[in-house]
Amino acid sequence: MDSERYLTHSEKETIDLGRRFAERLHRGDCVTLFGDLGAGKTEFAKGICEHFRVSDIVSSPTYTIMNQYDGELPDGQPLQIYHIDLYRIKTSEELENVGFDDCMYAHNSIKLVEWAERAEQGLPSSRYAVNLRASADDDSERVVEITAIGMPEHTHLPLES
Ligand code: ADP
Ligand code: MG
């Protein structure tokens, strides 16, 4: 499976990367975000939301599990974005209780899932996986790897710099 790899050097660069990545997203797409606490998952999600003109403040939904934002597509059509953080989810029962499965079936909405590994088999078979990790010797550097899983070939095009 092909992955694209990017280096960012600041919070702003990660937000910009998320914004440019979002240009390829369509209604119904799911983006799963992986990486330790502080890796930059929420910053990347902010960039995606910026692309879709979300005016709410995008913050980590760690305590609420799920946030919902109103955005719009480039043609002005309204678009709902779910931003989910599964950090606190420990069991599949808890996952069910927060309505995760229903959310994954929201075919008209874009889904952003932090700590997606907590959902195991509950993730859609077609999705993007974004892995972020801090670089060993620079506090503000992140390695960002984007993989299209179960998606058509054209979704693998690298971002223009
Ligand atoms: P996560 O959601 O993965 O737990 P956040 O996106 O909430 O992480 O936080 C990332 C933190 O790391 C922020 O405080 C941000 O300012 C800082 N940071 C430093 N360098 C970067 C970078 N290159 N990309 C993203 N965040 C960065
Ligand atoms: Mg977060």
Short mmCIF file of C-alpha atoms and ligand atoms in Angstrom, two decimals:
data_model
loop_
_atom_site.label_atom_id
_atom_site.label_comp_id
_atom_site.label_asym_id
_atom_site.label_seq_id
_atom_site.Cartn_x
_atom_site.Cartn_y
_atom_site.Cartn_z
CA MET A 1 0.00 0.00 0.00
CA ASP A 2 1.40 3.38 -1.03
CA SER A 3 1.91 6.02 1.62
CA GLU A 4 2.75 9.67 1.18
CA ARG A 5 5.19 11.09 3.66
CA TYR A 6 5.53 14.72 4.72
CA LEU A 7 7.58 16.61 7.28
CA THR A 8 6.12 19.58 9.11
CA HIS A 9 8.09 22.02 11.25
CA SER A 10 5.36 23.84 13.15
CA GLU A 11 1.75 23.59 14.24
CA LYS A 12 0.86 25.90 11.37
CA GLU A 13 2.51 23.66 8.79
CA THR A 14 0.52 20.67 10.07
CA ILE A 15 -2.71 22.68 9.85
CA ASP A 16 -1.76 23.73 6.29
CA LEU A 17 -1.07 20.11 5.37
CA GLY A 18 -4.48 19.07 6.73
CA ARG A 19 -6.11 21.86 4.73
CA ARG A 20 -4.45 20.82 1.48
CA PHE A 21 -5.15 17.14 2.13
CA ALA A 22 -8.85 17.97 2.63
CA GLU A 23 -9.09 19.10 -1.01
CA ARG A 24 -9.31 15.44 -1.99
CA LEU A 25 -12.06 14.55 0.49
CA HIS A 26 -15.63 13.89 -0.53
CA ARG A 27 -18.90 13.65 1.33
CA GLY A 28 -18.94 10.47 3.44
CA ASP A 29 -15.16 10.02 3.65
CA CYS A 30 -13.54 8.84 6.86
CA VAL A 31 -10.11 9.98 8.02
CA THR A 32 -8.53 7.95 10.82
CA LEU A 33 -5.77 9.69 12.79
CA PHE A 34 -3.03 7.85 14.66
CA GLY A 35 -0.24 9.05 16.90
CA ASP A 36 0.67 9.66 20.53
CA LEU A 37 -0.79 12.44 22.66
CA GLY A 38 0.52 15.72 21.31
CA ALA A 39 1.50 14.24 17.94
CA GLY A 40 -0.68 16.75 16.12
CA LYS A 41 -3.85 14.79 15.25
CA THR A 42 -6.14 17.63 16.33
CA GLU A 43 -4.03 20.24 14.51
CA PHE A 44 -4.30 18.22 11.31
CA ALA A 45 -8.07 17.88 11.87
CA LYS A 46 -8.24 21.68 12.30
CA GLY A 47 -6.74 22.10 8.85
CA ILE A 48 -9.34 19.75 7.35
CA CYS A 49 -12.09 21.76 9.04
CA GLU A 50 -10.59 25.03 7.78
CA HIS A 51 -10.82 23.76 4.22
CA PHE A 52 -14.52 23.12 4.77
CA ARG A 53 -15.02 26.59 6.28
CA VAL A 54 -15.96 25.42 9.75
CA SER A 55 -16.32 28.54 11.88
CA ASP A 56 -16.52 26.77 15.28
CA ILE A 57 -13.34 26.35 17.25
CA VAL A 58 -11.97 22.90 16.53
CA SER A 59 -10.52 21.45 19.71
CA SER A 60 -9.71 18.01 20.95
CA PRO A 61 -12.97 16.24 21.73
CA THR A 62 -11.22 14.08 24.34
CA TYR A 63 -13.76 14.82 27.06
CA THR A 64 -16.83 14.91 24.87
CA ILE A 65 -15.76 11.96 22.64
CA MET A 66 -17.64 13.44 19.67
CA ASN A 67 -17.97 16.94 18.24
CA GLN A 68 -20.08 17.91 15.29
CA TYR A 69 -19.30 20.89 13.08
CA ASP A 70 -21.20 22.63 10.31
CA GLY A 71 -19.05 23.27 7.29
CA GLU A 72 -19.48 23.60 3.58
CA LEU A 73 -18.16 22.03 0.42
CA PRO A 74 -16.30 24.20 -2.10
CA ASP A 75 -19.56 24.57 -4.08
CA GLY A 76 -21.27 26.01 -0.99
CA GLN A 77 -23.36 22.95 -0.14
CA PRO A 78 -23.65 22.36 3.61
CA LEU A 79 -21.50 19.60 5.03
CA GLN A 80 -21.44 18.07 8.48
CA ILE A 81 -18.17 16.96 10.00
CA TYR A 82 -17.90 14.56 12.92
CA HIS A 83 -14.74 14.85 14.98
CA ILE A 84 -14.32 11.89 17.29
CA ASP A 85 -11.64 11.14 19.85
CA LEU A 86 -11.58 7.56 21.12
CA TYR A 87 -8.78 8.07 23.63
CA ARG A 88 -11.05 7.34 26.58
CA ILE A 89 -12.83 4.40 25.00
CA LYS A 90 -11.78 1.11 26.56
CA THR A 91 -14.41 -1.42 25.45
CA SER A 92 -16.58 -2.12 22.40
CA GLU A 93 -19.60 -1.53 24.65
CA GLU A 94 -18.45 2.01 25.37
CA LEU A 95 -17.88 2.50 21.67
CA GLU A 96 -21.46 1.46 20.98
CA ASN A 97 -22.81 3.72 23.71
CA VAL A 98 -21.29 6.84 22.18
CA GLY A 99 -22.99 6.02 18.87
CA PHE A 100 -19.78 5.35 16.98
CA ASP A 101 -21.27 2.81 14.54
CA ASP A 102 -24.18 5.09 13.66
CA CYS A 103 -21.74 7.87 13.05
CA MET A 104 -19.66 5.71 10.69
CA TYR A 105 -22.82 5.10 8.66
CA ALA A 106 -23.47 8.82 8.24
CA HIS A 107 -22.86 8.69 4.50
CA ASN A 108 -23.32 12.40 3.94
CA SER A 109 -20.83 13.50 6.56
CA ILE A 110 -17.07 13.54 6.82
CA LYS A 111 -15.70 11.64 9.80
CA LEU A 112 -12.40 12.45 11.53
CA VAL A 113 -11.39 9.84 14.11
CA GLU A 114 -8.52 10.34 16.58
CA TRP A 115 -7.17 7.26 18.37
CA ALA A 116 -8.86 5.20 15.68
CA GLU A 117 -7.00 2.07 16.83
CA ARG A 118 -9.49 1.90 19.72
CA ALA A 119 -12.27 1.08 17.25
CA GLU A 120 -10.47 -1.94 15.77
CA GLN A 121 -12.91 -3.65 13.36
CA GLY A 122 -15.48 -0.86 13.60
CA LEU A 123 -13.70 1.29 11.03
CA PRO A 124 -14.95 1.60 7.44
CA SER A 125 -13.05 -0.60 4.96
CA SER A 126 -12.38 2.45 2.77
CA ARG A 127 -10.70 5.27 4.61
CA TYR A 128 -7.64 7.43 4.92
CA ALA A 129 -5.11 6.68 7.63
CA VAL A 130 -2.97 9.59 8.81
CA ASN A 131 -0.07 8.70 11.09
CA LEU A 132 1.71 11.48 12.94
CA ARG A 133 4.81 11.17 15.02
CA ALA A 134 7.24 13.51 16.67
CA SER A 135 10.76 13.54 15.37
CA ALA A 136 13.36 12.35 17.88
CA ASP A 137 15.58 15.43 17.87
CA ASP A 138 13.26 18.35 17.11
CA ASP A 139 10.29 19.32 19.33
CA SER A 140 8.41 21.01 16.53
CA GLU A 141 9.00 18.52 13.75
CA ARG A 142 6.41 15.90 12.81
CA VAL A 143 6.48 13.08 10.32
CA VAL A 144 3.06 12.75 8.71
CA GLU A 145 2.22 9.66 6.70
CA ILE A 146 -0.98 9.46 4.70
CA THR A 147 -2.31 6.18 3.33
CA ALA A 148 -5.47 5.61 1.33
CA ILE A 149 -6.90 2.26 2.43
CA GLY A 150 -9.34 0.48 0.11
CA MET A 151 -9.61 3.56 -2.09
CA PRO A 152 -9.27 3.96 -5.87
CA GLU A 153 -5.82 4.63 -7.29
CA HIS A 154 -6.38 8.35 -8.00
CA THR A 155 -6.67 9.04 -4.28
CA HIS A 156 -2.94 8.36 -3.91
CA LEU A 157 -1.80 11.48 -5.70
CA PRO A 158 0.73 13.43 -3.65
CA LEU A 159 -0.08 16.94 -2.50
CA GLU A 160 1.39 19.75 -4.51
CA SER A 161 3.89 21.77 -2.57
P1 ADP B 1 -3.02 15.26 19.50
O1 ADP B 1 -4.39 15.60 19.00
O2 ADP B 1 -2.29 14.34 18.57
O3 ADP B 1 -3.00 14.78 20.90
P2 ADP B 1 -2.62 18.11 19.25
O4 ADP B 1 -2.82 18.36 17.79
O5 ADP B 1 -3.74 18.44 20.16
O6 ADP B 1 -2.16 16.59 19.46
O7 ADP B 1 -1.36 18.91 19.79
C1 ADP B 1 -0.14 18.98 19.15
C2 ADP B 1 0.76 19.88 19.97
O8 ADP B 1 2.09 19.87 19.45
C3 ADP B 1 0.28 21.31 19.97
O9 ADP B 1 0.51 21.86 21.24
C4 ADP B 1 1.17 21.98 18.93
O10 ADP B 1 1.39 23.35 19.19
C5 ADP B 1 2.48 21.20 19.12
N1 ADP B 1 3.28 21.14 17.89
C6 ADP B 1 4.59 21.46 17.78
N2 ADP B 1 5.05 21.23 16.55
C7 ADP B 1 4.02 20.75 15.83
C8 ADP B 1 3.86 20.32 14.48
N3 ADP B 1 4.89 20.31 13.58
N4 ADP B 1 2.66 19.87 14.10
C9 ADP B 1 1.63 19.83 14.96
N5 ADP B 1 1.69 20.22 16.25
C10 ADP B 1 2.87 20.68 16.68
MG MG B 2 -6.32 15.41 19.88
#
